[in-house]
């Protein structure tokens, strides 16, 4: 590294958060340890590993777990809602303003209604809508507003699910599939 002010060559080494710089045989140690940030809140309630986490538009926390559930938490660390409808670990979560979408190793994605922020804890066992089409575990999920959902899976497919009619698209109620270099279209009524 050359300094701009003097043009001298400076050697910089970082080890265990400390930067050591030397110039012309002289070693100078700059203490630039990274700040350690401690947690301010803990969310406890899952019975197994937490696989994924998402912050809602209203600053609530959604977690997905190997215990086959997703949970909605308020900013006081309280679980407001438990979503128990998958037959495998919940591996992906995303939200829009009113709904949670979960993806799982059971190859399904499920749409759930979020609880109001002042709700008392409840557990739900059935979602509002189920998305299918994968043969492998869902590894990623992304909302498309209120009308659709994108899912990625270990089966090599990326799917776009459209669950409500939309005026912006000429094809409603469709599932588009992309697999490696092969492209094909599956029409699915929902």
PDB file of C-alpha atoms in Angstrom:
ATOM      1  CA  UNK A   1       0.000   0.000   0.000  1.00  0.00           C
ATOM      2  CA  UNK A   2       1.348   3.440  -0.847  1.00  0.00           C
ATOM      3  CA  UNK A   3       0.331   6.464   1.145  1.00  0.00           C
ATOM      4  CA  UNK A   4      -1.015   9.374  -0.876  1.00  0.00           C
ATOM      5  CA  UNK A   5       0.663  12.096   1.152  1.00  0.00           C
ATOM      6  CA  UNK A   6       4.249  10.769   1.042  1.00  0.00           C
ATOM      7  CA  UNK A   7       4.175   8.136  -1.695  1.00  0.00           C
ATOM      8  CA  UNK A   8       6.133   5.753   0.573  1.00  0.00           C
ATOM      9  CA  UNK A   9       5.484   2.028   0.491  1.00  0.00           C
ATOM     10  CA  UNK A  10       3.728   0.798   3.629  1.00  0.00           C
ATOM     11  CA  UNK A  11       3.171  -2.866   4.539  1.00  0.00           C
ATOM     12  CA  UNK A  12      -0.116  -3.557   6.306  1.00  0.00           C
ATOM     13  CA  UNK A  13      -0.986  -6.826   8.043  1.00  0.00           C
ATOM     14  CA  UNK A  14      -4.210  -7.538   9.897  1.00  0.00           C
ATOM     15  CA  UNK A  15      -4.258 -10.303  12.482  1.00  0.00           C
ATOM     16  CA  UNK A  16      -6.947 -10.996  15.087  1.00  0.00           C
ATOM     17  CA  UNK A  17      -8.522  -7.570  14.600  1.00  0.00           C
ATOM     18  CA  UNK A  18      -5.240  -5.629  14.973  1.00  0.00           C
ATOM     19  CA  UNK A  19      -3.618  -3.788  12.079  1.00  0.00           C
ATOM     20  CA  UNK A  20       0.187  -3.666  12.009  1.00  0.00           C
ATOM     21  CA  UNK A  21       1.836  -1.265   9.610  1.00  0.00           C
ATOM     22  CA  UNK A  22       5.528  -0.958   8.781  1.00  0.00           C
ATOM     23  CA  UNK A  23       7.441   1.539   6.693  1.00  0.00           C
ATOM     24  CA  UNK A  24      11.176   1.562   6.107  1.00  0.00           C
ATOM     25  CA  UNK A  25      11.831  -1.174   8.680  1.00  0.00           C
ATOM     26  CA  UNK A  26       9.892   0.573  11.462  1.00  0.00           C
ATOM     27  CA  UNK A  27       6.882  -1.299  12.841  1.00  0.00           C
ATOM     28  CA  UNK A  28       3.946   0.632  14.206  1.00  0.00           C
ATOM     29  CA  UNK A  29       0.982  -1.121  15.698  1.00  0.00           C
ATOM     30  CA  UNK A  30      -2.383   0.537  15.314  1.00  0.00           C
ATOM     31  CA  UNK A  31      -5.017  -0.816  17.679  1.00  0.00           C
ATOM     32  CA  UNK A  32      -7.971  -1.121  15.385  1.00  0.00           C
ATOM     33  CA  UNK A  33      -9.806  -3.955  17.074  1.00  0.00           C
ATOM     34  CA  UNK A  34     -13.257  -4.463  15.739  1.00  0.00           C
ATOM     35  CA  UNK A  35     -15.981  -3.349  18.098  1.00  0.00           C
ATOM     36  CA  UNK A  36     -17.812  -6.176  19.792  1.00  0.00           C
ATOM     37  CA  UNK A  37     -21.545  -5.644  19.794  1.00  0.00           C
ATOM     38  CA  UNK A  38     -23.542  -7.552  22.371  1.00  0.00           C
ATOM     39  CA  UNK A  39     -27.159  -8.577  21.756  1.00  0.00           C
ATOM     40  CA  UNK A  40     -29.868  -6.341  23.173  1.00  0.00           C
ATOM     41  CA  UNK A  41     -32.674  -8.873  22.834  1.00  0.00           C
ATOM     42  CA  UNK A  42     -33.029 -12.649  22.773  1.00  0.00           C
ATOM     43  CA  UNK A  43     -35.794 -14.652  21.098  1.00  0.00           C
ATOM     44  CA  UNK A  44     -36.242 -17.987  22.863  1.00  0.00           C
ATOM     45  CA  UNK A  45     -38.889 -20.568  22.081  1.00  0.00           C
ATOM     46  CA  UNK A  46     -37.835 -22.776  19.184  1.00  0.00           C
ATOM     47  CA  UNK A  47     -37.093 -26.388  20.102  1.00  0.00           C
ATOM     48  CA  UNK A  48     -34.328 -26.794  17.477  1.00  0.00           C
ATOM     49  CA  UNK A  49     -31.888 -24.773  15.350  1.00  0.00           C
ATOM     50  CA  UNK A  50     -33.045 -21.505  13.806  1.00  0.00           C
ATOM     51  CA  UNK A  51     -32.439 -21.698  10.036  1.00  0.00           C
ATOM     52  CA  UNK A  52     -33.663 -18.327   8.773  1.00  0.00           C
ATOM     53  CA  UNK A  53     -34.710 -14.888   9.991  1.00  0.00           C
ATOM     54  CA  UNK A  54     -36.578 -11.945   8.465  1.00  0.00           C
ATOM     55  CA  UNK A  55     -37.533  -8.474   9.696  1.00  0.00           C
ATOM     56  CA  UNK A  56     -41.099  -7.456   8.755  1.00  0.00           C
ATOM     57  CA  UNK A  57     -42.018  -3.995   7.430  1.00  0.00           C
ATOM     58  CA  UNK A  58     -43.269  -3.285  10.988  1.00  0.00           C
ATOM     59  CA  UNK A  59     -39.932  -4.217  12.629  1.00  0.00           C
ATOM     60  CA  UNK A  60     -41.124  -7.546  13.953  1.00  0.00           C
ATOM     61  CA  UNK A  61     -38.936 -10.617  13.657  1.00  0.00           C
ATOM     62  CA  UNK A  62     -39.834 -13.858  11.859  1.00  0.00           C
ATOM     63  CA  UNK A  63     -37.751 -16.984  12.468  1.00  0.00           C
ATOM     64  CA  UNK A  64     -37.857 -20.413  10.808  1.00  0.00           C
ATOM     65  CA  UNK A  65     -36.559 -23.512  12.527  1.00  0.00           C
ATOM     66  CA  UNK A  66     -35.646 -27.167  12.259  1.00  0.00           C
ATOM     67  CA  UNK A  67     -38.528 -27.772  14.716  1.00  0.00           C
ATOM     68  CA  UNK A  68     -40.864 -27.420  11.655  1.00  0.00           C
ATOM     69  CA  UNK A  69     -42.268 -24.062  12.798  1.00  0.00           C
ATOM     70  CA  UNK A  70     -41.922 -20.370  12.045  1.00  0.00           C
ATOM     71  CA  UNK A  71     -42.493 -17.783  14.761  1.00  0.00           C
ATOM     72  CA  UNK A  72     -43.442 -14.121  14.782  1.00  0.00           C
ATOM     73  CA  UNK A  73     -41.809 -12.048  17.555  1.00  0.00           C
ATOM     74  CA  UNK A  74     -42.447  -8.527  18.792  1.00  0.00           C
ATOM     75  CA  UNK A  75     -39.620  -6.157  19.720  1.00  0.00           C
ATOM     76  CA  UNK A  76     -39.932  -7.144  23.385  1.00  0.00           C
ATOM     77  CA  UNK A  77     -38.840 -10.710  22.589  1.00  0.00           C
ATOM     78  CA  UNK A  78     -42.344 -12.174  22.966  1.00  0.00           C
ATOM     79  CA  UNK A  79     -43.612 -14.771  20.523  1.00  0.00           C
ATOM     80  CA  UNK A  80     -46.906 -13.454  19.114  1.00  0.00           C
ATOM     81  CA  UNK A  81     -47.680 -16.315  16.737  1.00  0.00           C
ATOM     82  CA  UNK A  82     -46.385 -19.802  15.956  1.00  0.00           C
ATOM     83  CA  UNK A  83     -46.942 -21.193  12.451  1.00  0.00           C
ATOM     84  CA  UNK A  84     -47.030 -25.015  12.602  1.00  0.00           C
ATOM     85  CA  UNK A  85     -47.968 -26.503   9.244  1.00  0.00           C
ATOM     86  CA  UNK A  86     -44.821 -27.934   7.694  1.00  0.00           C
ATOM     87  CA  UNK A  87     -43.673 -31.562   7.784  1.00  0.00           C
ATOM     88  CA  UNK A  88     -40.006 -30.603   7.679  1.00  0.00           C
ATOM     89  CA  UNK A  89     -37.624 -27.859   8.806  1.00  0.00           C
ATOM     90  CA  UNK A  90     -38.587 -24.305   7.808  1.00  0.00           C
ATOM     91  CA  UNK A  91     -35.658 -23.214   5.650  1.00  0.00           C
ATOM     92  CA  UNK A  92     -36.817 -19.865   4.212  1.00  0.00           C
ATOM     93  CA  UNK A  93     -39.123 -17.014   5.270  1.00  0.00           C
ATOM     94  CA  UNK A  94     -40.236 -13.673   3.799  1.00  0.00           C
ATOM     95  CA  UNK A  95     -43.059 -11.193   4.442  1.00  0.00           C
ATOM     96  CA  UNK A  96     -45.077  -8.420   2.911  1.00  0.00           C
ATOM     97  CA  UNK A  97     -47.319  -6.053   4.892  1.00  0.00           C
ATOM     98  CA  UNK A  98     -49.906  -8.630   5.895  1.00  0.00           C
ATOM     99  CA  UNK A  99     -48.612 -12.117   5.117  1.00  0.00           C
ATOM    100  CA  UNK A 100     -45.755 -14.449   5.963  1.00  0.00           C
ATOM    101  CA  UNK A 101     -44.473 -16.981   3.419  1.00  0.00           C
ATOM    102  CA  UNK A 102     -42.522 -20.024   4.601  1.00  0.00           C
ATOM    103  CA  UNK A 103     -40.537 -22.584   2.602  1.00  0.00           C
ATOM    104  CA  UNK A 104     -39.533 -25.973   3.923  1.00  0.00           C
ATOM    105  CA  UNK A 105     -37.633 -29.175   3.326  1.00  0.00           C
ATOM    106  CA  UNK A 106     -41.094 -30.740   2.808  1.00  0.00           C
ATOM    107  CA  UNK A 107     -40.960 -29.078  -0.694  1.00  0.00           C
ATOM    108  CA  UNK A 108     -43.906 -26.746   0.029  1.00  0.00           C
ATOM    109  CA  UNK A 109     -44.298 -23.027   0.559  1.00  0.00           C
ATOM    110  CA  UNK A 110     -47.177 -21.747   2.683  1.00  0.00           C
ATOM    111  CA  UNK A 111     -48.827 -18.316   2.928  1.00  0.00           C
ATOM    112  CA  UNK A 112     -49.895 -17.290   6.463  1.00  0.00           C
ATOM    113  CA  UNK A 113     -51.647 -14.233   7.920  1.00  0.00           C
ATOM    114  CA  UNK A 114     -49.416 -12.246  10.257  1.00  0.00           C
ATOM    115  CA  UNK A 115     -50.675 -11.475  13.767  1.00  0.00           C
ATOM    116  CA  UNK A 116     -51.335  -7.864  14.786  1.00  0.00           C
ATOM    117  CA  UNK A 117     -48.435  -6.414  16.786  1.00  0.00           C
ATOM    118  CA  UNK A 118     -50.478  -6.285  20.016  1.00  0.00           C
ATOM    119  CA  UNK A 119     -51.699  -9.907  19.745  1.00  0.00           C
ATOM    120  CA  UNK A 120     -51.537 -12.476  22.526  1.00  0.00           C
ATOM    121  CA  UNK A 121     -49.676 -15.636  21.453  1.00  0.00           C
ATOM    122  CA  UNK A 122     -51.580 -18.076  19.260  1.00  0.00           C
ATOM    123  CA  UNK A 123     -50.554 -21.166  17.327  1.00  0.00           C
ATOM    124  CA  UNK A 124     -51.957 -21.859  13.863  1.00  0.00           C
ATOM    125  CA  UNK A 125     -51.824 -25.196  12.087  1.00  0.00           C
ATOM    126  CA  UNK A 126     -53.087 -24.316   8.611  1.00  0.00           C
ATOM    127  CA  UNK A 127     -51.985 -21.562   6.278  1.00  0.00           C
ATOM    128  CA  UNK A 128     -54.111 -19.476   3.918  1.00  0.00           C
ATOM    129  CA  UNK A 129     -52.593 -20.931   0.749  1.00  0.00           C
ATOM    130  CA  UNK A 130     -50.100 -23.645  -0.221  1.00  0.00           C
ATOM    131  CA  UNK A 131     -47.623 -23.427  -3.121  1.00  0.00           C
ATOM    132  CA  UNK A 132     -46.337 -26.657  -4.671  1.00  0.00           C
ATOM    133  CA  UNK A 133     -44.229 -27.614  -7.681  1.00  0.00           C
ATOM    134  CA  UNK A 134     -40.853 -28.495  -6.198  1.00  0.00           C
ATOM    135  CA  UNK A 135     -39.406 -31.979  -5.856  1.00  0.00           C
ATOM    136  CA  UNK A 136     -36.581 -30.882  -3.556  1.00  0.00           C
ATOM    137  CA  UNK A 137     -36.305 -28.862  -0.357  1.00  0.00           C
ATOM    138  CA  UNK A 138     -37.043 -25.150  -0.726  1.00  0.00           C
ATOM    139  CA  UNK A 139     -33.864 -23.200  -0.033  1.00  0.00           C
ATOM    140  CA  UNK A 140     -34.939 -19.615  -0.791  1.00  0.00           C
ATOM    141  CA  UNK A 141     -38.121 -17.600  -0.993  1.00  0.00           C
ATOM    142  CA  UNK A 142     -39.005 -14.036  -2.014  1.00  0.00           C
ATOM    143  CA  UNK A 143     -42.311 -12.109  -2.027  1.00  0.00           C
ATOM    144  CA  UNK A 144     -43.699 -10.471  -5.158  1.00  0.00           C
ATOM    145  CA  UNK A 145     -46.057  -8.063  -3.422  1.00  0.00           C
ATOM    146  CA  UNK A 146     -49.447  -9.561  -2.573  1.00  0.00           C
ATOM    147  CA  UNK A 147     -49.864 -11.406  -5.851  1.00  0.00           C
ATOM    148  CA  UNK A 148     -46.990 -13.850  -6.021  1.00  0.00           C
ATOM    149  CA  UNK A 149     -44.021 -15.664  -4.663  1.00  0.00           C
ATOM    150  CA  UNK A 150     -40.621 -16.789  -5.980  1.00  0.00           C
ATOM    151  CA  UNK A 151     -39.130 -20.000  -4.618  1.00  0.00           C
ATOM    152  CA  UNK A 152     -35.789 -21.696  -5.187  1.00  0.00           C
ATOM    153  CA  UNK A 153     -35.144 -25.341  -4.416  1.00  0.00           C
ATOM    154  CA  UNK A 154     -32.475 -28.008  -4.216  1.00  0.00           C
ATOM    155  CA  UNK A 155     -34.188 -29.624  -7.241  1.00  0.00           C
ATOM    156  CA  UNK A 156     -32.579 -26.922  -9.428  1.00  0.00           C
ATOM    157  CA  UNK A 157     -35.850 -25.071 -10.094  1.00  0.00           C
ATOM    158  CA  UNK A 158     -36.723 -21.442  -9.512  1.00  0.00           C
ATOM    159  CA  UNK A 159     -40.504 -21.039  -9.538  1.00  0.00           C
ATOM    160  CA  UNK A 160     -42.697 -17.966  -9.757  1.00  0.00           C
ATOM    161  CA  UNK A 161     -46.128 -18.619  -8.261  1.00  0.00           C
ATOM    162  CA  UNK A 162     -48.923 -16.149  -9.007  1.00  0.00           C
ATOM    163  CA  UNK A 163     -51.746 -16.627  -6.541  1.00  0.00           C
ATOM    164  CA  UNK A 164     -54.053 -13.743  -7.416  1.00  0.00           C
ATOM    165  CA  UNK A 165     -55.162 -12.224 -10.719  1.00  0.00           C
ATOM    166  CA  UNK A 166     -53.133  -9.226 -11.714  1.00  0.00           C
ATOM    167  CA  UNK A 167     -53.834  -6.595 -14.336  1.00  0.00           C
ATOM    168  CA  UNK A 168     -50.154  -6.056 -15.067  1.00  0.00           C
ATOM    169  CA  UNK A 169     -49.557  -9.539 -16.448  1.00  0.00           C
ATOM    170  CA  UNK A 170     -51.339 -11.193 -19.344  1.00  0.00           C
ATOM    171  CA  UNK A 171     -51.003 -14.644 -17.745  1.00  0.00           C
ATOM    172  CA  UNK A 172     -52.505 -14.989 -14.299  1.00  0.00           C
ATOM    173  CA  UNK A 173     -52.542 -18.109 -12.165  1.00  0.00           C
ATOM    174  CA  UNK A 174     -49.331 -19.404 -13.700  1.00  0.00           C
ATOM    175  CA  UNK A 175     -46.164 -21.049 -12.484  1.00  0.00           C
ATOM    176  CA  UNK A 176     -43.053 -20.309 -14.535  1.00  0.00           C
ATOM    177  CA  UNK A 177     -40.134 -22.717 -14.281  1.00  0.00           C
ATOM    178  CA  UNK A 178     -36.464 -22.293 -15.138  1.00  0.00           C
ATOM    179  CA  UNK A 179     -34.131 -25.269 -14.923  1.00  0.00           C
ATOM    180  CA  UNK A 180     -30.530 -24.862 -16.016  1.00  0.00           C
ATOM    181  CA  UNK A 181     -30.683 -24.058 -19.755  1.00  0.00           C
ATOM    182  CA  UNK A 182     -34.067 -25.671 -20.379  1.00  0.00           C
ATOM    183  CA  UNK A 183     -37.010 -23.288 -20.228  1.00  0.00           C
ATOM    184  CA  UNK A 184     -40.597 -24.405 -19.967  1.00  0.00           C
ATOM    185  CA  UNK A 185     -43.919 -23.047 -18.765  1.00  0.00           C
ATOM    186  CA  UNK A 186     -46.326 -24.860 -16.460  1.00  0.00           C
ATOM    187  CA  UNK A 187     -49.846 -23.503 -16.118  1.00  0.00           C
ATOM    188  CA  UNK A 188     -51.374 -24.174 -12.726  1.00  0.00           C
ATOM    189  CA  UNK A 189     -54.771 -23.013 -11.540  1.00  0.00           C
ATOM    190  CA  UNK A 190     -54.768 -21.974  -7.899  1.00  0.00           C
TER     191      UNK A 190
END
